[in-house]
PDB file of C-alpha atoms and ligand atoms in Angstrom:
ATOM      1  CA  MET A   1     111.977  40.973  99.825  1.00 98.00           C
ATOM      2  CA  ARG A   2     112.100  44.270 101.680  1.00 98.00           C
ATOM      3  CA  ILE A   3     109.574  47.070 101.219  1.00 98.00           C
ATOM      4  CA  PHE A   4     110.363  50.720 100.572  1.00 98.00           C
ATOM      5  CA  LEU A   5     107.629  53.349 100.467  1.00 98.00           C
ATOM      6  CA  ASP A   6     107.469  55.306  97.197  1.00 98.00           C
ATOM      7  CA  THR A   7     106.208  58.704  98.318  1.00 98.00           C
ATOM      8  CA  ALA A   8     107.184  62.131  99.621  1.00 98.00           C
ATOM      9  CA  ASN A   9     104.039  62.410 101.730  1.00 98.00           C
ATOM     10  CA  ILE A  10     105.080  62.762 105.371  1.00 98.00           C
ATOM     11  CA  ASP A  11     101.766  61.584 106.832  1.00 98.00           C
ATOM     12  CA  GLN A  12     101.863  58.417 104.749  1.00 98.00           C
ATOM     13  CA  ILE A  13     105.478  57.792 105.767  1.00 98.00           C
ATOM     14  CA  LYS A  14     104.608  58.277 109.451  1.00 98.00           C
ATOM     15  CA  GLN A  15     101.639  55.882 109.153  1.00 98.00           C
ATOM     16  CA  ALA A  16     103.689  53.256 107.322  1.00 97.00           C
ATOM     17  CA  ALA A  17     106.662  53.612 109.697  1.00 97.00           C
ATOM     18  CA  LYS A  18     104.370  52.710 112.617  1.00 97.00           C
ATOM     19  CA  LEU A  19     103.813  49.295 111.030  1.00 97.00           C
ATOM     20  CA  GLY A  20     107.509  48.539 111.503  1.00 97.00           C
ATOM     21  CA  ILE A  21     107.922  46.875 108.116  1.00 97.00           C
ATOM     22  CA  ILE A  22     109.304  49.708 105.995  1.00 97.00           C
ATOM     23  CA  SER A  23     113.024  49.480 105.199  1.00 97.00           C
ATOM     24  CA  GLY A  24     113.304  52.744 103.274  1.00 98.00           C
ATOM     25  CA  VAL A  25     111.673  55.453 101.177  1.00 98.00           C
ATOM     26  CA  THR A  26     112.110  56.508  97.558  1.00 98.00           C
ATOM     27  CA  THR A  27     111.245  59.965  96.283  1.00 98.00           C
ATOM     28  CA  ASN A  28     111.393  61.658  92.900  1.00 97.00           C
ATOM     29  CA  PRO A  29     110.602  65.148  91.566  1.00 97.00           C
ATOM     30  CA  THR A  30     107.066  64.116  90.589  1.00 97.00           C
ATOM     31  CA  LEU A  31     106.351  62.839  94.101  1.00 97.00           C
ATOM     32  CA  LEU A  32     107.661  66.150  95.541  1.00 97.00           C
ATOM     33  CA  SER A  33     105.456  68.095  93.137  1.00 97.00           C
ATOM     34  CA  LYS A  34     102.427  66.157  94.421  1.00 97.00           C
ATOM     35  CA  GLU A  35     103.218  67.568  97.873  1.00 96.00           C
ATOM     36  CA  ASN A  36     103.377  71.013  96.285  1.00 95.00           C
ATOM     37  CA  THR A  37     106.897  71.737  97.477  1.00 94.00           C
ATOM     38  CA  ALA A  38     110.241  72.444  95.858  1.00 91.00           C
ATOM     39  CA  ASP A  39     112.070  72.258  99.182  1.00 96.00           C
ATOM     40  CA  TYR A  40     113.623  68.854  98.503  1.00 97.00           C
ATOM     41  CA  GLU A  41     116.155  69.249 101.327  1.00 97.00           C
ATOM     42  CA  SER A  42     113.645  69.815 104.094  1.00 97.00           C
ATOM     43  CA  VAL A  43     111.364  66.993 102.872  1.00 97.00           C
ATOM     44  CA  VAL A  44     114.249  64.507 102.738  1.00 98.00           C
ATOM     45  CA  LYS A  45     115.580  65.602 106.132  1.00 98.00           C
ATOM     46  CA  THR A  46     112.115  65.144 107.631  1.00 98.00           C
ATOM     47  CA  ILE A  47     111.786  61.683 106.059  1.00 98.00           C
ATOM     48  CA  CYS A  48     115.238  60.750 107.385  1.00 98.00           C
ATOM     49  CA  SER A  49     114.138  61.760 110.886  1.00 97.00           C
ATOM     50  CA  ILE A  50     111.266  59.237 110.633  1.00 97.00           C
ATOM     51  CA  VAL A  51     112.901  56.382 108.724  1.00 97.00           C
ATOM     52  CA  SER A  52     116.329  55.001 109.578  1.00 95.00           C
ATOM     53  CA  GLY A  53     116.615  52.940 106.370  1.00 97.00           C
ATOM     54  CA  SER A  54     117.675  54.171 102.943  1.00 98.00           C
ATOM     55  CA  VAL A  55     115.981  57.344 101.670  1.00 98.00           C
ATOM     56  CA  SER A  56     116.440  58.087  97.959  1.00 98.00           C
ATOM     57  CA  ALA A  57     116.689  61.682  96.737  1.00 98.00           C
ATOM     58  CA  GLU A  58     116.909  62.276  92.998  1.00 98.00           C
ATOM     59  CA  VAL A  59     119.365  64.576  91.230  1.00 98.00           C
ATOM     60  CA  LEU A  60     117.957  67.152  88.810  1.00 97.00           C
ATOM     61  CA  ALA A  61     121.137  67.900  86.858  1.00 98.00           C
ATOM     62  CA  GLU A  62     121.481  66.195  83.479  1.00 97.00           C
ATOM     63  CA  ASP A  63     125.256  66.375  83.023  1.00 98.00           C
ATOM     64  CA  ALA A  64     127.758  64.253  84.932  1.00 98.00           C
ATOM     65  CA  GLU A  65     129.492  67.184  86.606  1.00 98.00           C
ATOM     66  CA  GLY A  66     126.197  68.605  87.824  1.00 98.00           C
ATOM     67  CA  MET A  67     124.989  65.193  89.033  1.00 98.00           C
ATOM     68  CA  ILE A  68     128.214  64.635  90.974  1.00 98.00           C
ATOM     69  CA  LYS A  69     127.996  68.069  92.604  1.00 98.00           C
ATOM     70  CA  GLU A  70     124.308  67.623  93.425  1.00 98.00           C
ATOM     71  CA  GLY A  71     124.857  64.031  94.549  1.00 98.00           C
ATOM     72  CA  ARG A  72     127.492  65.112  97.087  1.00 98.00           C
ATOM     73  CA  ILE A  73     125.166  67.798  98.454  1.00 98.00           C
ATOM     74  CA  LYS A  74     122.137  65.492  98.692  1.00 98.00           C
ATOM     75  CA  ALA A  75     124.228  62.739 100.311  1.00 98.00           C
ATOM     76  CA  SER A  76     125.307  65.249 102.990  1.00 98.00           C
ATOM     77  CA  TRP A  77     121.673  65.844 104.063  1.00 98.00           C
ATOM     78  CA  ALA A  78     121.634  62.667 106.182  1.00 98.00           C
ATOM     79  CA  PRO A  79     123.732  59.501 106.528  1.00 97.00           C
ATOM     80  CA  ASN A  80     120.942  57.320 105.108  1.00 97.00           C
ATOM     81  CA  VAL A  81     120.430  59.264 101.872  1.00 98.00           C
ATOM     82  CA  ALA A  82     120.911  57.349  98.616  1.00 98.00           C
ATOM     83  CA  VAL A  83     121.357  59.561  95.589  1.00 98.00           C
ATOM     84  CA  LYS A  84     118.987  58.688  92.774  1.00 98.00           C
ATOM     85  CA  ILE A  85     120.640  59.033  89.394  1.00 98.00           C
ATOM     86  CA  PRO A  86     119.055  58.234  86.014  1.00 98.00           C
ATOM     87  CA  ALA A  87     120.483  55.494  83.795  1.00 98.00           C
ATOM     88  CA  THR A  88     122.138  57.704  81.178  1.00 98.00           C
ATOM     89  CA  ALA A  89     125.789  57.951  80.116  1.00 98.00           C
ATOM     90  CA  ALA A  90     126.143  60.997  82.394  1.00 98.00           C
ATOM     91  CA  GLY A  91     124.393  59.068  85.165  1.00 98.00           C
ATOM     92  CA  ILE A  92     126.759  56.122  84.867  1.00 98.00           C
ATOM     93  CA  GLU A  93     129.768  58.445  84.948  1.00 98.00           C
ATOM     94  CA  ALA A  94     128.399  60.217  88.016  1.00 98.00           C
ATOM     95  CA  THR A  95     127.609  56.886  89.690  1.00 98.00           C
ATOM     96  CA  SER A  96     131.185  55.661  89.147  1.00 98.00           C
ATOM     97  CA  THR A  97     132.569  58.800  90.780  1.00 98.00           C
ATOM     98  CA  LEU A  98     130.099  58.965  93.681  1.00 98.00           C
ATOM     99  CA  SER A  99     130.282  55.244  94.514  1.00 98.00           C
ATOM    100  CA  LYS A 100     134.081  55.555  94.835  1.00 98.00           C
ATOM    101  CA  GLU A 101     133.397  58.223  97.475  1.00 98.00           C
ATOM    102  CA  ASN A 102     131.175  55.698  99.306  1.00 98.00           C
ATOM    103  CA  ILE A 103     128.057  57.620  98.401  1.00 98.00           C
ATOM    104  CA  LYS A 104     125.154  55.237  97.888  1.00 98.00           C
ATOM    105  CA  VAL A 105     123.540  55.499  94.471  1.00 98.00           C
ATOM    106  CA  ASN A 106     120.110  54.277  93.400  1.00 98.00           C
ATOM    107  CA  MET A 107     120.286  54.070  89.597  1.00 98.00           C
ATOM    108  CA  THR A 108     116.799  54.984  88.513  1.00 98.00           C
ATOM    109  CA  LEU A 109     114.737  54.848  85.321  1.00 98.00           C
ATOM    110  CA  CYS A 110     116.208  51.470  84.321  1.00 98.00           C
ATOM    111  CA  PHE A 111     114.222  49.944  81.482  1.00 98.00           C
ATOM    112  CA  SER A 112     116.732  47.365  80.233  1.00 98.00           C
ATOM    113  CA  LEU A 113     119.058  44.703  81.539  1.00 98.00           C
ATOM    114  CA  ASN A 114     122.004  46.526  79.974  1.00 98.00           C
ATOM    115  CA  GLN A 115     121.250  49.724  81.891  1.00 98.00           C
ATOM    116  CA  ALA A 116     120.988  47.753  85.137  1.00 98.00           C
ATOM    117  CA  LEU A 117     124.220  45.870  84.432  1.00 98.00           C
ATOM    118  CA  LEU A 118     126.128  49.079  83.695  1.00 98.00           C
ATOM    119  CA  GLY A 119     124.695  50.665  86.844  1.00 98.00           C
ATOM    120  CA  ALA A 120     125.969  47.715  88.863  1.00 98.00           C
ATOM    121  CA  LEU A 121     129.396  47.893  87.227  1.00 98.00           C
ATOM    122  CA  ALA A 122     129.513  51.604  88.073  1.00 98.00           C
ATOM    123  CA  GLY A 123     129.014  50.680  91.721  1.00 98.00           C
ATOM    124  CA  ALA A 124     125.352  51.540  92.289  1.00 98.00           C
ATOM    125  CA  THR A 125     123.988  50.210  95.575  1.00 98.00           C
ATOM    126  CA  TYR A 126     120.537  49.821  93.985  1.00 98.00           C
ATOM    127  CA  VAL A 127     119.115  49.682  90.480  1.00 98.00           C
ATOM    128  CA  SER A 128     115.447  50.607  90.114  1.00 98.00           C
ATOM    129  CA  ALA A 129     113.655  48.857  87.247  1.00 98.00           C
ATOM    130  CA  PHE A 130     110.322  50.505  86.395  1.00 98.00           C
ATOM    131  CA  VAL A 131     107.873  47.628  86.072  1.00 98.00           C
ATOM    132  CA  GLY A 132     104.615  49.572  85.699  1.00 98.00           C
ATOM    133  CA  ARG A 133     105.903  51.959  83.053  1.00 98.00           C
ATOM    134  CA  LEU A 134     107.210  49.018  80.990  1.00 98.00           C
ATOM    135  CA  ASP A 135     103.835  47.288  81.313  1.00 97.00           C
ATOM    136  CA  ASP A 136     102.178  50.551  80.203  1.00 97.00           C
ATOM    137  CA  ALA A 137     104.342  50.492  77.057  1.00 97.00           C
ATOM    138  CA  GLY A 138     103.259  46.936  76.245  1.00 98.00           C
ATOM    139  CA  HIS A 139     106.375  45.196  77.601  1.00 97.00           C
ATOM    140  CA  ASP A 140     106.667  42.629  80.374  1.00 97.00           C
ATOM    141  CA  GLY A 141     108.063  44.707  83.240  1.00 98.00           C
ATOM    142  CA  MET A 142     108.411  41.787  85.605  1.00 98.00           C
ATOM    143  CA  GLN A 143     110.487  39.832  83.083  1.00 98.00           C
ATOM    144  CA  LEU A 144     113.080  42.599  83.390  1.00 98.00           C
ATOM    145  CA  ILE A 145     113.207  42.096  87.171  1.00 98.00           C
ATOM    146  CA  LYS A 146     113.698  38.343  86.666  1.00 98.00           C
ATOM    147  CA  ASP A 147     116.484  38.941  84.111  1.00 98.00           C
ATOM    148  CA  ILE A 148     118.351  41.444  86.311  1.00 98.00           C
ATOM    149  CA  VAL A 149     118.076  39.211  89.390  1.00 98.00           C
ATOM    150  CA  GLU A 150     119.378  36.220  87.401  1.00 98.00           C
ATOM    151  CA  VAL A 151     122.323  38.082  85.864  1.00 98.00           C
ATOM    152  CA  PHE A 152     123.351  39.812  89.118  1.00 98.00           C
ATOM    153  CA  ALA A 153     123.252  36.430  90.914  1.00 98.00           C
ATOM    154  CA  HIS A 154     125.226  34.744  88.111  1.00 98.00           C
ATOM    155  CA  TYR A 155     128.032  37.312  88.337  1.00 98.00           C
ATOM    156  CA  GLN A 156     127.679  37.783  92.082  1.00 98.00           C
ATOM    157  CA  LEU A 157     127.122  41.518  91.714  1.00 98.00           C
ATOM    158  CA  PRO A 158     126.249  43.060  95.082  1.00 98.00           C
ATOM    159  CA  THR A 159     123.873  45.684  93.643  1.00 98.00           C
ATOM    160  CA  GLN A 160     120.327  45.283  94.954  1.00 98.00           C
ATOM    161  CA  VAL A 161     117.377  45.157  92.596  1.00 98.00           C
ATOM    162  CA  ILE A 162     114.451  47.459  93.341  1.00 98.00           C
ATOM    163  CA  ALA A 163     111.144  46.672  91.653  1.00 98.00           C
ATOM    164  CA  ALA A 164     109.843  50.212  91.081  1.00 98.00           C
ATOM    165  CA  SER A 165     106.811  51.761  89.412  1.00 98.00           C
ATOM    166  CA  ILE A 166     104.652  49.283  91.297  1.00 98.00           C
ATOM    167  CA  ARG A 167     100.966  49.724  90.541  1.00 98.00           C
ATOM    168  CA  HIS A 168      99.118  46.945  92.381  1.00 97.00           C
ATOM    169  CA  PRO A 169      99.592  44.132  94.926  1.00 97.00           C
ATOM    170  CA  LEU A 170     100.129  41.477  92.252  1.00 97.00           C
ATOM    171  CA  HIS A 171     103.250  43.355  91.159  1.00 98.00           C
ATOM    172  CA  CYS A 172     104.568  42.830  94.727  1.00 98.00           C
ATOM    173  CA  VAL A 173     103.790  39.118  94.631  1.00 98.00           C
ATOM    174  CA  ALA A 174     105.517  38.743  91.274  1.00 98.00           C
ATOM    175  CA  ALA A 175     108.515  40.853  92.366  1.00 98.00           C
ATOM    176  CA  ALA A 176     108.972  38.705  95.472  1.00 98.00           C
ATOM    177  CA  LYS A 177     108.757  35.506  93.403  1.00 98.00           C
ATOM    178  CA  ALA A 178     111.223  36.971  90.892  1.00 98.00           C
ATOM    179  CA  GLY A 179     113.753  37.522  93.681  1.00 98.00           C
ATOM    180  CA  ALA A 180     113.752  41.335  93.778  1.00 98.00           C
ATOM    181  CA  HIS A 181     115.612  42.505  96.875  1.00 98.00           C
ATOM    182  CA  ILE A 182     113.188  45.386  97.376  1.00 98.00           C
ATOM    183  CA  ALA A 183     109.828  46.581  96.057  1.00 98.00           C
ATOM    184  CA  THR A 184     109.183  50.297  96.410  1.00 98.00           C
ATOM    185  CA  VAL A 185     105.441  50.754  96.718  1.00 98.00           C
ATOM    186  CA  PRO A 186     102.981  53.635  96.925  1.00 98.00           C
ATOM    187  CA  TYR A 187     101.098  53.863 100.242  1.00 98.00           C
ATOM    188  CA  SER A 188      97.842  52.793  98.549  1.00 98.00           C
ATOM    189  CA  VAL A 189      99.485  49.563  97.339  1.00 98.00           C
ATOM    190  CA  LEU A 190     100.916  48.913 100.804  1.00 98.00           C
ATOM    191  CA  MET A 191      97.374  49.106 102.204  1.00 98.00           C
ATOM    192  CA  GLN A 192      96.119  46.803  99.444  1.00 97.00           C
ATOM    193  CA  MET A 193      98.865  44.329 100.392  1.00 97.00           C
ATOM    194  CA  ILE A 194      97.541  44.260 103.952  1.00 97.00           C
ATOM    195  CA  ASN A 195      93.805  44.275 103.398  1.00 96.00           C
ATOM    196  CA  HIS A 196      91.821  41.160 102.582  1.00 96.00           C
ATOM    197  CA  PRO A 197      87.993  40.985 102.623  1.00 96.00           C
ATOM    198  CA  LEU A 198      88.056  37.492 104.154  1.00 97.00           C
ATOM    199  CA  THR A 199      90.124  38.803 107.079  1.00 97.00           C
ATOM    200  CA  ASP A 200      87.438  41.463 107.713  1.00 97.00           C
ATOM    201  CA  VAL A 201      84.634  38.898 107.429  1.00 98.00           C
ATOM    202  CA  GLY A 202      86.563  36.540 109.713  1.00 98.00           C
ATOM    203  CA  ILE A 203      87.015  39.206 112.396  1.00 98.00           C
ATOM    204  CA  SER A 204      83.289  40.131 112.257  1.00 97.00           C
ATOM    205  CA  ARG A 205      82.272  36.484 112.666  1.00 97.00           C
ATOM    206  CA  PHE A 206      84.702  35.841 115.527  1.00 97.00           C
ATOM    207  CA  LEU A 207      83.462  38.948 117.356  1.00 97.00           C
ATOM    208  CA  ALA A 208      79.786  38.128 116.750  1.00 97.00           C
ATOM    209  CA  ASP A 209      80.308  34.573 118.064  1.00 96.00           C
ATOM    210  CA  TRP A 210      82.227  35.887 121.039  1.00 96.00           C
ATOM    211  CA  ARG A 211      79.476  38.391 121.859  1.00 96.00           C
ATOM    212  CA  ARG A 212      76.908  35.571 121.852  1.00 95.00           C
ATOM    213  CA  VAL A 213      78.740  33.654 124.603  1.00 94.00           C
ATOM    214  CA  SER A 214      80.182  36.581 126.563  1.00 92.00           C
ATOM    215  CA  SER A 215      76.942  38.606 126.749  1.00 82.00           C
ATOM    216  CA  PRO A 216      74.095  36.379 125.511  1.00 66.00           C
ATOM    217  CA  GLU A 217      71.536  39.214 125.693  1.00 67.00           C
ATOM    218  CA  LYS A 218      73.416  41.276 123.059  1.00 58.00           C
ATOM    219  CA  GLY A 219      73.851  38.266 120.780  1.00 53.00           C
ATOM    220  CA  LYS A 220      70.088  37.740 120.380  1.00 54.00           C
TER     221      LYS A 220
HETATM  222  C1  E4P B 301     110.952  54.756  91.908  1.00 72.06           C
HETATM  223  O1  E4P B 301     111.824  54.974  92.730  1.00 72.06           O
HETATM  224  C2  E4P B 301     110.043  55.762  91.368  1.00 72.06           C
HETATM  225  O2  E4P B 301     109.907  56.803  92.299  1.00 72.06           O
HETATM  226  C3  E4P B 301     108.644  55.246  91.138  1.00 72.06           C
HETATM  227  O3  E4P B 301     108.526  53.882  91.422  1.00 72.06           O
HETATM  228  C4  E4P B 301     108.053  55.663  89.849  1.00 72.06           C
HETATM  229  O4  E4P B 301     106.782  55.118  89.717  1.00 72.06           O
HETATM  230  P1  E4P B 301     105.698  55.629  88.669  1.00 72.06           P
HETATM  231  O5  E4P B 301     105.964  54.953  87.368  1.00 72.06           O
HETATM  232  O6  E4P B 301     104.394  55.212  89.246  1.00 72.06           O
HETATM  233  O7  E4P B 301     105.862  57.119  88.564  1.00 72.06           O
END
């Protein structure tokens, strides 16, 4: 499973990129608003200058014509932009048109297998299923990931499944076990994936033991 970073925060993206394990970035209007900017173009262009993998930029239009127009513009910002389009009838129409123009689409706000299937049939490169928001509504978000992965594999659909709306490291474990191609994670969750108290304790003990033999005076 590959990891995308789910943020529009440039410092976080720079920090995560240094680790060398980030395959892409996903943004949305809420994430932009957290950075207090409405300049979507400059944020996405900056992200694309840091990350060579897929960078998702979401359309704001609600009708198919508007989504197609906006999708073409956003896709022109950089070669690695994927246009994020919501799973509505207009979104599916726009995805069908844009995918035929070889524009990569990330079908977002998928909350059902049917939405994901239709996104794949429309030619989306990615479908993003929102695990955390389903869990919040009392549903089993990860079951949706399992169902989409199973159906896409059964019909050999090339669309990649993104486990989105990830809230904690256990979501990442479950998404990987469910066969998600990608998990898009907030920076805080990425850090939680790395950190383990026993690793910290282990390092302290190794260093303390080493100090005892390398400079016996300090170890006393
Ligand atoms: C996915 O691409 C979305 O940006 C994101 O995962 C939404 O997560 P949220 O439910 O925490 O807002």
